[in-house]
Coordinates of C-alpha atoms in Angstrom, one line a residue:
M24 CA 1.7 27.6 -12.4
S25 CA 3.2 29.7 -9.8
P26 CA 1.3 32.5 -8.1
S27 CA 1.9 36.0 -9.4
T28 CA 1.3 39.2 -7.6
T29 CA -2.1 39.4 -9.1
R30 CA -3.3 35.9 -8.3
R31 CA -5.5 35.2 -5.4
P32 CA -4.0 33.9 -2.1
Q33 CA -3.5 30.2 -2.0
P34 CA -5.2 28.5 0.9
A35 CA -3.0 26.7 3.4
R36 CA -3.1 23.0 2.9
T37 CA -2.8 20.3 5.6
L38 CA 0.8 19.4 5.8
P39 CA 2.3 16.0 6.5
T40 CA 3.7 15.1 9.8
R41 CA 5.7 12.1 10.9
R42 CA 3.3 10.9 13.5
T43 CA -0.3 10.2 14.4
R44 CA -3.0 12.8 13.7
L45 CA -6.7 12.8 13.9
R46 CA -8.2 9.5 12.8
R47 CA -9.8 6.5 14.5
T48 CA -7.9 3.2 14.7
A49 CA -8.7 0.6 12.1
A50 CA -7.9 -2.9 13.3
A51 CA -6.4 -5.1 10.7
S52 CA -8.2 -8.2 12.1
A53 CA -11.4 -6.5 10.9
A54 CA -10.1 -5.5 7.5
L55 CA -12.0 -7.9 5.3
A56 CA -15.2 -7.6 7.3
G57 CA -14.9 -3.8 7.1
L58 CA -14.8 -3.9 3.4
L59 CA -18.3 -5.2 3.4
A60 CA -19.4 -1.9 4.9
L61 CA -17.6 0.3 2.4
T62 CA -19.6 2.9 0.6
A63 CA -21.0 1.6 -2.7
C64 CA -18.6 3.4 -5.0
G65 CA -17.2 1.0 -7.6
Q66 CA -17.5 2.2 -11.2
S67 CA -20.5 -0.1 -11.4
G68 CA -21.9 1.3 -8.2
T69 CA -21.7 -2.0 -6.3
V70 CA -20.2 -2.6 -2.9
A71 CA -16.6 -3.9 -3.2
A72 CA -15.6 -6.8 -0.9
A73 CA -12.5 -8.9 -0.7
A74 CA -13.0 -12.5 -1.4
D75 CA -11.6 -15.2 0.9
G76 CA -8.0 -15.9 0.0
D77 CA -7.7 -12.7 -2.1
D78 CA -4.2 -11.3 -1.8
T79 CA -5.1 -7.8 -0.7
F80 CA -2.2 -5.5 0.1
I81 CA -3.1 -3.6 3.3
A82 CA -1.3 -0.3 4.0
V83 CA -1.9 1.8 7.1
M84 CA -1.6 5.6 7.0
L85 CA -0.7 7.0 10.4
T86 CA -2.1 10.4 9.5
G87 CA -5.5 12.1 9.2
Y88 CA -7.3 12.2 5.9
T89 CA -10.9 13.3 5.2
T90 CA -10.5 15.4 2.1
P91 CA -12.4 14.0 -0.9
P92 CA -10.1 12.0 -3.3
D93 CA -10.9 14.6 -6.0
P94 CA -7.7 15.8 -7.8
D95 CA -9.1 19.3 -8.1
V96 CA -10.0 19.5 -4.4
N97 CA -7.4 17.4 -2.6
Y98 CA -4.5 19.6 -1.3
D99 CA -3.4 17.1 1.3
G100 CA -0.4 14.9 1.3
P101 CA -2.1 11.7 2.5
G102 CA -4.7 11.9 -0.2
L103 CA -2.0 11.4 -2.8
N104 CA -2.0 7.7 -1.9
I105 CA -5.4 7.5 -3.7
I106 CA -5.0 10.2 -6.4
E107 CA -1.5 9.2 -7.6
N108 CA -2.7 5.6 -8.0
T109 CA -6.0 6.4 -9.8
Y110 CA -5.3 9.5 -11.9
E111 CA -2.5 10.6 -14.2
G112 CA -1.5 14.0 -15.7
L113 CA 0.2 15.0 -18.9
V114 CA 3.6 14.7 -17.3
A115 CA 5.0 13.5 -14.0
Y116 CA 8.1 13.3 -11.9
Q117 CA 10.1 10.2 -12.2
D118 CA 9.7 7.7 -9.3
G119 CA 12.6 6.2 -7.5
V120 CA 15.1 9.0 -8.0
E121 CA 16.2 11.7 -5.7
Q122 CA 16.2 14.6 -8.2
P123 CA 12.9 16.0 -9.7
T124 CA 13.0 14.7 -13.2
I125 CA 10.0 15.3 -15.5
V126 CA 9.0 12.4 -17.6
P127 CA 6.1 11.6 -20.0
E128 CA 2.8 10.3 -18.6
L129 CA -0.4 10.7 -20.7
A130 CA 1.5 13.0 -23.0
E131 CA 4.2 11.0 -24.8
A132 CA 5.9 14.2 -26.2
W133 CA 5.6 18.0 -26.0
T134 CA 7.2 21.1 -27.5
V135 CA 7.5 24.7 -26.2
S136 CA 7.3 27.7 -28.4
D137 CA 10.3 30.1 -28.6
D138 CA 8.4 32.8 -26.7
G139 CA 7.6 30.3 -23.9
L140 CA 3.9 30.9 -24.2
T141 CA 2.6 27.8 -26.1
Y142 CA 3.0 24.2 -25.0
T143 CA 1.9 21.5 -27.5
F144 CA 1.3 18.0 -26.1
T145 CA 1.0 14.8 -28.1
L146 CA -1.2 12.3 -26.2
R147 CA -0.7 8.6 -26.0
D148 CA -3.0 6.6 -28.2
G149 CA -5.1 3.7 -26.9
V150 CA -5.5 5.0 -23.3
T151 CA -9.0 4.7 -21.7
F152 CA -10.5 6.2 -18.5
H153 CA -11.9 3.8 -16.0
D154 CA -15.4 4.3 -17.4
G155 CA -14.2 3.2 -20.8
T156 CA -14.0 6.6 -22.4
A157 CA -11.1 7.0 -24.8
L158 CA -8.4 9.6 -23.9
T159 CA -8.5 12.5 -26.4
S160 CA -7.5 16.1 -26.3
E161 CA -11.0 17.0 -25.3
A162 CA -10.2 15.5 -21.9
V163 CA -7.3 17.9 -21.5
K164 CA -9.5 20.9 -22.3
T165 CA -12.3 19.9 -19.9
S166 CA -9.9 18.9 -17.1
F167 CA -8.1 22.3 -17.2
E168 CA -11.5 24.0 -17.3
R169 CA -12.8 22.0 -14.3
R170 CA -9.8 22.9 -12.2
T171 CA -10.6 26.6 -12.6
Q172 CA -14.3 26.0 -12.1
V173 CA -13.8 24.1 -8.9
D174 CA -11.4 26.8 -7.7
S175 CA -9.9 24.9 -4.8
G176 CA -6.4 25.0 -3.4
P177 CA -4.5 23.8 -6.5
A178 CA -6.4 26.0 -8.9
Y179 CA -3.6 28.5 -8.9
M180 CA -1.5 26.1 -11.0
V181 CA -3.6 27.0 -14.1
G182 CA -3.9 30.6 -13.3
D183 CA -1.8 31.7 -16.3
V184 CA -3.6 29.5 -18.8
V185 CA -5.5 31.5 -21.3
S186 CA -6.6 28.7 -23.7
V187 CA -6.5 25.0 -24.4
E188 CA -7.0 24.1 -28.0
T189 CA -7.7 20.7 -29.5
P190 CA -6.5 20.7 -33.2
D191 CA -7.0 16.9 -33.4
E192 CA -7.9 14.1 -31.0
L193 CA -4.3 13.4 -29.8
T194 CA -3.0 17.0 -29.8
A195 CA -3.6 19.6 -27.1
V196 CA -2.2 23.1 -27.3
V197 CA -2.0 25.1 -24.0
T198 CA -1.3 28.8 -24.2
L199 CA -0.1 31.0 -21.2
S200 CA -0.6 34.7 -20.6
A201 CA 3.1 35.1 -19.7
P202 CA 6.3 32.9 -19.9
N203 CA 6.6 30.7 -16.8
S204 CA 9.7 28.5 -16.3
A205 CA 7.8 26.5 -13.7
F206 CA 4.8 25.5 -15.9
L207 CA 5.9 22.0 -16.7
D208 CA 6.9 21.4 -13.0
Y209 CA 3.4 22.5 -12.0
L210 CA 1.9 20.0 -14.5
A211 CA 4.2 17.3 -13.1
S212 CA 3.3 18.1 -9.6
P213 CA 1.4 15.5 -7.6
F214 CA -1.1 18.3 -7.1
G215 CA -1.0 19.2 -10.8
V216 CA -3.9 18.9 -13.3
K217 CA -5.0 15.2 -13.6
L218 CA -7.0 14.2 -16.6
I219 CA -10.6 13.3 -15.8
S220 CA -13.1 11.5 -18.0
P221 CA -15.1 14.1 -19.9
T222 CA -18.0 11.6 -20.0
V223 CA -18.1 11.5 -16.2
L224 CA -17.8 15.2 -15.9
T225 CA -20.9 15.6 -18.1
D226 CA -23.0 12.7 -16.8
Q227 CA -22.3 13.4 -13.1
A228 CA -21.9 17.2 -13.3
G229 CA -24.8 18.0 -10.9
D230 CA -24.5 21.5 -9.6
D231 CA -20.9 21.1 -8.4
F232 CA -18.9 20.0 -11.4
A233 CA -19.1 16.4 -10.4
Q234 CA -17.5 17.0 -7.0
T235 CA -20.2 14.9 -5.2
Y236 CA -19.6 12.0 -7.5
L237 CA -15.8 12.2 -7.2
T238 CA -16.0 12.0 -3.4
T239 CA -16.6 8.3 -3.6
H240 CA -15.6 7.4 -7.2
D241 CA -12.6 8.1 -9.5
A242 CA -12.6 9.0 -13.2
G243 CA -9.0 8.7 -14.0
T244 CA -6.7 6.6 -16.2
G245 CA -4.3 5.3 -13.5
P246 CA -3.3 1.7 -12.8
Y247 CA -6.0 1.4 -10.1
E248 CA -9.7 2.2 -9.7
L249 CA -11.2 3.5 -6.5
T250 CA -13.7 0.8 -5.7
G251 CA -14.5 1.3 -2.0
V252 CA -14.7 4.3 0.3
E253 CA -15.3 4.7 4.0
T254 CA -14.3 8.3 4.4
G255 CA -11.6 8.9 6.9
E256 CA -11.4 5.2 7.6
R257 CA -10.7 2.9 4.6
Y258 CA -10.2 3.1 0.9
E259 CA -10.1 0.2 -1.6
L260 CA -8.2 0.3 -4.8
T261 CA -8.5 -2.4 -7.5
A262 CA -6.2 -2.9 -10.5
Y263 CA -7.8 -1.5 -13.7
D264 CA -7.9 -4.3 -16.3
D265 CA -7.5 -2.1 -19.3
Y266 CA -4.6 0.0 -18.0
W267 CA -2.4 1.3 -20.8
G268 CA 0.9 0.6 -18.9
D269 CA 2.3 -2.5 -17.2
A270 CA -0.2 -4.4 -15.2
P271 CA 0.3 -4.1 -11.4
Q272 CA 1.4 -7.3 -9.6
I273 CA -0.6 -6.1 -6.6
T274 CA -4.2 -6.3 -7.8
S275 CA -6.0 -5.2 -4.7
V276 CA -5.1 -2.5 -2.1
E277 CA -6.7 -1.5 1.1
L278 CA -5.7 1.8 2.7
Q279 CA -6.5 2.1 6.3
V280 CA -6.4 5.4 8.3
A281 CA -5.3 4.8 11.9
E282 CA -4.1 6.9 14.8
N283 CA -2.6 4.2 17.0
A284 CA 1.0 3.7 15.9
S285 CA 1.7 1.1 18.5
S286 CA -1.2 -1.1 17.5
A287 CA -0.3 -0.8 13.8
Q288 CA 3.3 -1.8 14.5
L289 CA 2.1 -4.9 16.3
Q290 CA -0.2 -5.8 13.4
L291 CA 2.7 -5.4 11.0
E292 CA 4.9 -7.7 13.1
R293 CA 2.2 -10.3 13.1
G294 CA 1.8 -10.1 9.3
E295 CA -1.8 -8.8 9.6
I296 CA -1.0 -5.7 7.5
D297 CA 1.7 -5.2 4.8
A298 CA 3.0 -1.6 5.3
I299 CA 2.9 1.5 7.5
L300 CA 3.3 4.7 5.6
G301 CA 5.6 7.0 7.6
N302 CA 4.7 9.2 10.6
L303 CA 6.9 7.2 13.0
N304 CA 9.1 8.8 15.6
K305 CA 12.8 8.1 15.9
T306 CA 12.5 5.6 18.7
S307 CA 9.7 3.6 17.0
F308 CA 11.4 3.5 13.6
E309 CA 14.9 2.6 14.9
S310 CA 13.4 -0.2 17.1
F311 CA 12.8 -2.2 14.0
A312 CA 16.4 -2.0 12.6
S313 CA 17.2 -5.6 13.5
S314 CA 13.8 -7.1 13.2
E315 CA 13.3 -10.2 11.1
D316 CA 9.5 -9.5 10.8
V317 CA 9.7 -5.9 9.6
T318 CA 11.8 -4.2 6.9
T319 CA 12.6 -0.5 7.4
S320 CA 13.5 2.0 4.7
T321 CA 13.8 5.7 4.1
F322 CA 13.6 7.7 1.0
A323 CA 14.8 11.2 0.3
N324 CA 12.1 13.9 0.3
F325 CA 11.8 17.6 -0.3
T326 CA 9.9 18.1 2.9
T327 CA 11.9 20.6 4.9
Q328 CA 11.8 21.5 8.6
M329 CA 12.1 25.2 9.1
I330 CA 12.3 27.7 11.9
Y331 CA 10.1 30.7 11.4
V332 CA 10.7 34.1 13.3
N333 CA 7.7 36.2 14.3
P334 CA 8.4 39.7 12.9
G335 CA 6.4 41.1 15.8
S336 CA 8.8 39.6 18.4
S337 CA 10.6 42.4 20.2
W338 CA 13.3 39.9 21.3
L339 CA 14.2 39.4 17.6
S340 CA 13.4 42.8 16.2
S341 CA 16.7 43.2 14.3
V342 CA 18.3 41.3 11.5
E343 CA 21.4 41.0 13.8
A344 CA 19.4 39.4 16.6
R345 CA 17.8 36.9 14.2
E346 CA 21.1 36.0 12.7
A347 CA 22.6 35.5 16.2
L348 CA 19.7 33.2 17.0
F349 CA 20.3 31.1 13.9
A350 CA 24.0 31.0 14.4
G351 CA 23.6 29.6 17.9
I352 CA 21.4 26.7 16.6
D353 CA 23.5 23.5 16.4
K354 CA 21.2 22.0 13.9
E355 CA 23.3 18.9 13.3
S356 CA 23.3 18.0 17.0
I357 CA 19.6 18.9 17.5
I358 CA 18.5 16.8 14.5
D359 CA 20.7 13.9 15.6
E360 CA 19.2 14.0 19.1
A361 CA 15.6 14.6 18.1
M362 CA 15.3 12.9 14.8
G363 CA 18.2 10.5 14.1
S364 CA 18.1 9.0 10.6
L365 CA 14.7 10.5 9.9
E366 CA 16.1 13.9 9.0
V367 CA 19.2 15.2 7.3
P368 CA 20.7 18.6 8.2
T369 CA 20.7 21.2 5.3
D370 CA 22.4 24.5 4.6
Q371 CA 20.1 25.3 1.7
L372 CA 17.1 27.7 1.8
F373 CA 15.1 25.7 -0.7
P374 CA 14.6 22.0 -0.3
Q375 CA 17.9 20.2 -0.4
G376 CA 18.8 19.2 -3.9
M377 CA 16.2 21.4 -5.6
V378 CA 18.8 23.7 -6.9
D379 CA 22.6 23.9 -6.8
A380 CA 23.7 24.7 -3.3
G381 CA 25.6 27.7 -4.6
I382 CA 22.3 29.4 -5.4
D383 CA 20.6 29.3 -2.1
D384 CA 23.2 28.7 0.7
Q385 CA 21.9 30.3 3.8
G386 CA 25.3 31.5 5.0
I387 CA 24.9 30.5 8.6
T388 CA 27.9 29.1 10.5
Y389 CA 27.3 27.6 13.9
D390 CA 28.8 29.7 16.8
A391 CA 28.4 28.2 20.3
D392 CA 28.7 31.8 21.7
A393 CA 26.2 33.5 19.4
W394 CA 23.3 33.4 21.9
S395 CA 25.3 35.3 24.5
T396 CA 24.4 38.6 22.7
L397 CA 20.6 37.9 22.7
G398 CA 19.6 38.4 26.3
T399 CA 16.2 37.4 27.5
P400 CA 12.8 38.5 26.1
A401 CA 10.8 41.1 27.9
S402 CA 8.1 38.4 28.5
G403 CA 10.7 36.3 30.3
T404 CA 10.3 33.3 28.2
V405 CA 10.9 32.5 24.5
R406 CA 7.8 30.7 23.1
I407 CA 8.4 28.2 20.3
A408 CA 5.2 27.1 18.5
Y409 CA 4.8 23.8 16.7
A410 CA 1.8 21.9 15.2
G411 CA 0.4 19.7 17.9
S412 CA -0.1 16.9 15.3
S413 CA 3.6 16.9 14.4
A414 CA 5.9 14.9 16.6
D415 CA 8.7 16.1 14.4
G416 CA 7.9 19.7 15.3
K417 CA 7.4 18.8 18.9
A418 CA 10.8 16.9 19.2
V419 CA 12.8 19.7 17.6
A420 CA 10.9 22.6 19.3
E421 CA 11.4 20.9 22.7
E422 CA 15.1 20.2 22.0
L423 CA 15.7 23.8 20.8
G424 CA 13.8 25.2 23.9
S425 CA 15.9 23.0 26.2
R426 CA 19.1 24.3 24.7
L427 CA 18.0 27.9 24.9
S428 CA 17.1 27.4 28.6
T429 CA 20.4 25.8 29.3
A430 CA 22.1 28.8 27.8
G431 CA 20.2 31.0 30.2
I432 CA 17.4 32.1 27.9
P433 CA 14.1 30.5 29.3
A434 CA 12.1 28.9 26.6
E435 CA 9.1 26.7 26.2
A436 CA 7.6 24.7 23.3
V437 CA 3.9 25.5 22.7
A438 CA 1.6 23.2 20.8
Y439 CA -1.0 24.6 18.3
S440 CA -3.7 22.5 16.7
A441 CA -3.4 21.7 13.0
G442 CA -5.8 24.4 12.2
T443 CA -4.9 27.2 14.6
I444 CA -1.2 27.2 13.7
Y445 CA -2.1 28.7 10.4
G446 CA -3.6 31.7 12.2
I447 CA -0.7 32.6 14.4
A448 CA 0.0 35.7 12.3
D449 CA -3.2 37.2 13.7
E450 CA -1.6 37.1 17.2
G451 CA 1.1 39.6 16.1
A452 CA 3.4 40.7 18.9
D453 CA 1.4 38.6 21.4
G454 CA 2.2 35.4 19.4
P455 CA 5.1 33.0 19.9
D456 CA 8.6 34.3 19.0
L457 CA 9.4 31.2 16.9
A458 CA 7.7 28.3 15.1
V459 CA 9.1 25.0 14.1
F460 CA 7.2 23.8 11.1
S461 CA 7.7 21.2 8.3
V462 CA 6.7 22.1 4.7
F463 CA 6.8 20.3 1.4
P464 CA 6.7 22.1 -2.0
D465 CA 3.9 21.7 -4.6
A466 CA 6.5 21.0 -7.3
G467 CA 10.2 20.4 -7.8
H468 CA 10.9 24.0 -8.8
P469 CA 12.1 26.8 -6.5
D470 CA 9.1 28.9 -7.5
A471 CA 6.8 26.3 -5.9
W472 CA 8.7 26.9 -2.6
A473 CA 9.4 30.6 -2.6
A474 CA 5.9 31.7 -3.7
I475 CA 4.0 29.8 -1.0
I476 CA 6.3 30.3 2.0
Y477 CA 7.9 33.7 1.8
T478 CA 5.0 35.8 0.6
P479 CA 1.9 36.6 2.8
A480 CA -0.4 35.7 0.0
G481 CA 1.2 32.2 -0.4
G482 CA -0.6 30.4 2.4
L483 CA 2.4 29.1 4.3
D484 CA 4.0 32.3 5.5
L485 CA 2.9 31.5 9.0
F486 CA 3.8 34.9 10.7
G487 CA 3.1 37.0 7.6
A488 CA 6.7 38.2 7.3
E489 CA 7.5 40.2 4.2
V490 CA 10.6 40.3 2.0
P491 CA 11.2 43.7 0.3
G492 CA 10.9 43.5 -3.5
L493 CA 10.2 39.8 -3.5
P494 CA 7.2 39.8 -5.8
D495 CA 9.1 41.5 -8.5
L496 CA 12.1 39.2 -8.1
L497 CA 9.8 36.2 -8.4
D498 CA 8.2 37.6 -11.6
T499 CA 11.6 38.1 -13.1
A500 CA 12.8 34.6 -12.2
R501 CA 9.7 33.0 -13.6
A502 CA 10.2 34.6 -16.9
S503 CA 13.8 33.3 -17.1
T504 CA 14.8 29.9 -18.4
D505 CA 17.8 29.9 -16.2
I506 CA 17.1 28.4 -12.7
A507 CA 20.0 30.5 -11.4
A508 CA 17.6 33.5 -11.6
Y509 CA 16.3 32.3 -8.3
G510 CA 19.6 33.1 -6.7
A511 CA 18.5 36.7 -6.3
V512 CA 15.2 35.5 -4.7
A513 CA 17.2 33.4 -2.2
D514 CA 19.5 36.3 -1.4
A515 CA 16.6 38.6 -0.6
I516 CA 14.9 36.0 1.6
N517 CA 18.1 35.1 3.4
A518 CA 18.9 38.8 4.1
T519 CA 15.8 39.1 6.3
R520 CA 16.6 36.2 8.6
Y521 CA 13.0 35.5 9.1
W522 CA 13.3 31.8 8.0
Y523 CA 15.9 29.1 8.6
S524 CA 15.7 25.8 6.9
I525 CA 17.4 23.3 9.2
G526 CA 16.8 19.8 7.8
S527 CA 15.2 17.5 5.1
L528 CA 12.8 15.0 6.4
N529 CA 13.0 11.5 5.0
T530 CA 10.0 9.5 4.1
T531 CA 9.9 6.4 6.3
L532 CA 8.4 3.1 5.4
L533 CA 7.8 -0.2 7.4
T534 CA 6.8 -3.3 5.4
T535 CA 6.7 -7.0 5.8
P536 CA 10.0 -8.6 4.4
D537 CA 8.3 -10.1 1.3
V538 CA 7.3 -6.7 -0.1
T539 CA 9.5 -5.6 -3.1
G540 CA 9.8 -2.5 -5.2
T541 CA 9.5 0.0 -2.4
Q542 CA 12.2 2.4 -3.6
E543 CA 10.7 2.5 -7.1
A544 CA 7.3 3.1 -5.6
Q545 CA 8.3 6.4 -4.0
N546 CA 8.7 10.0 -5.2
V547 CA 10.9 12.8 -3.9
L548 CA 7.9 15.2 -4.2
E549 CA 5.5 12.9 -2.3
Y550 CA 5.6 12.4 1.5
D551 CA 4.6 9.0 2.9
V552 CA 3.0 8.0 -0.4
L553 CA 3.4 4.7 -2.3
H554 CA 2.7 4.0 -6.0
F555 CA 1.3 0.5 -5.6
A556 CA 1.8 -0.6 -9.2
A557 CA 5.6 -0.7 -8.6
L558 CA 5.3 -3.1 -5.7
G559 CA 5.5 -6.9 -5.7
R560 CA 6.0 -9.8 -3.4
S561 CA 9.1 -12.0 -3.3

């Protein structure tokens, strides 16, 4: 559920980038040997190893990941490669389509009361968790309760739930404290509540609600089990024999975490690995366009690259100055130069395609002379921050800085580490004037975007800029069943000119030519993530 004005601040999560981050290189030539060193974490507690000749699908993630693969703790994009393959929720977003469409998952049907407070879910019969426990409504109740008990980043999604009742084994009734038009979207979110075996939660409870156990095990119903873990290095997934849905063609998956993109690309060309999940720059990705050994593809995504304005910047202290800055940004040209096919320019405030463009058009028209009214900052140089781990941010920040400098406004791009960029609001007027930053929403609903980015309590309002009256506008929009209610929210945000969405980042994927089903294995709400059960080999 979306945050309200009374809910606690949401911690900032680690955001996806399109390049290398913080992990050590994992050589594909040592892949099978490395499995022997995996932590003993299969459901039986044994060490999982790939047998000679086993057709293991090896995917490399060029992004850091050390968060436990616990669905109530993980608030990190890369971790969804494990969670979305091992756990399931009541509902989900349909894979392989570019619009967020909610479909049944563990709930085969549901109804909503006329007052918008009560949601009744009918569960699928015959589903089992990976420990053999049958799915019943009790699992819904305990899973909702655990999310609140663990109280990590995604806990806010159940902040409005006042009760979960279980009138029979296959019926769960969830009651909210207030109507929330985004509720189903938050349940469908990749970070939404996943159902966890109540047996595991009881038997492995310990003193931390089974968090220790779920660091190296899973307890879901998904098509794969987590059968091997070397934290921050490798993760092994094995097809679950009793999965309720279609059996995966790919029965064994090894996820490697690497930081050397060039090495991974060579391994892919030699056929030593099967896929590289995103995080490639324009030059690297486009270099494979005519390759016979590598297949390239992109998939639409809600990840949006934005320009943030520091409200403490004396250079941009007025709405008129901020609007002139935005008008002078030739985003089509900048994106083409810095990103090529990896990003698509947008005129929408919210992620492109989330709502009708008539609701959230930013109203900015490019004007080549707009910057002539800005002058130069008192400091002498415009400082443009970006996350040092994001080559997307670096490329666009440097291109923007170059164009400002060419226009007679000295500018420089400044790298911030992944952690410190979330604290730039503390620098106030001494901080950078601008930040280039990419963000993805928690769910396919405008509330999941507006509440986390444009409110200081949301976690991703980098400079702490405030929009007058926004909390009340958000409360009103949530209570409405008409998505057009978010038009007033967009208008209020656009009026401040503290934020400018410039482009939608595509998910990029490199695979060997024999891999099939890649489009069906991706989701518009998940960045650089594959649902391995949809994959096959030609």
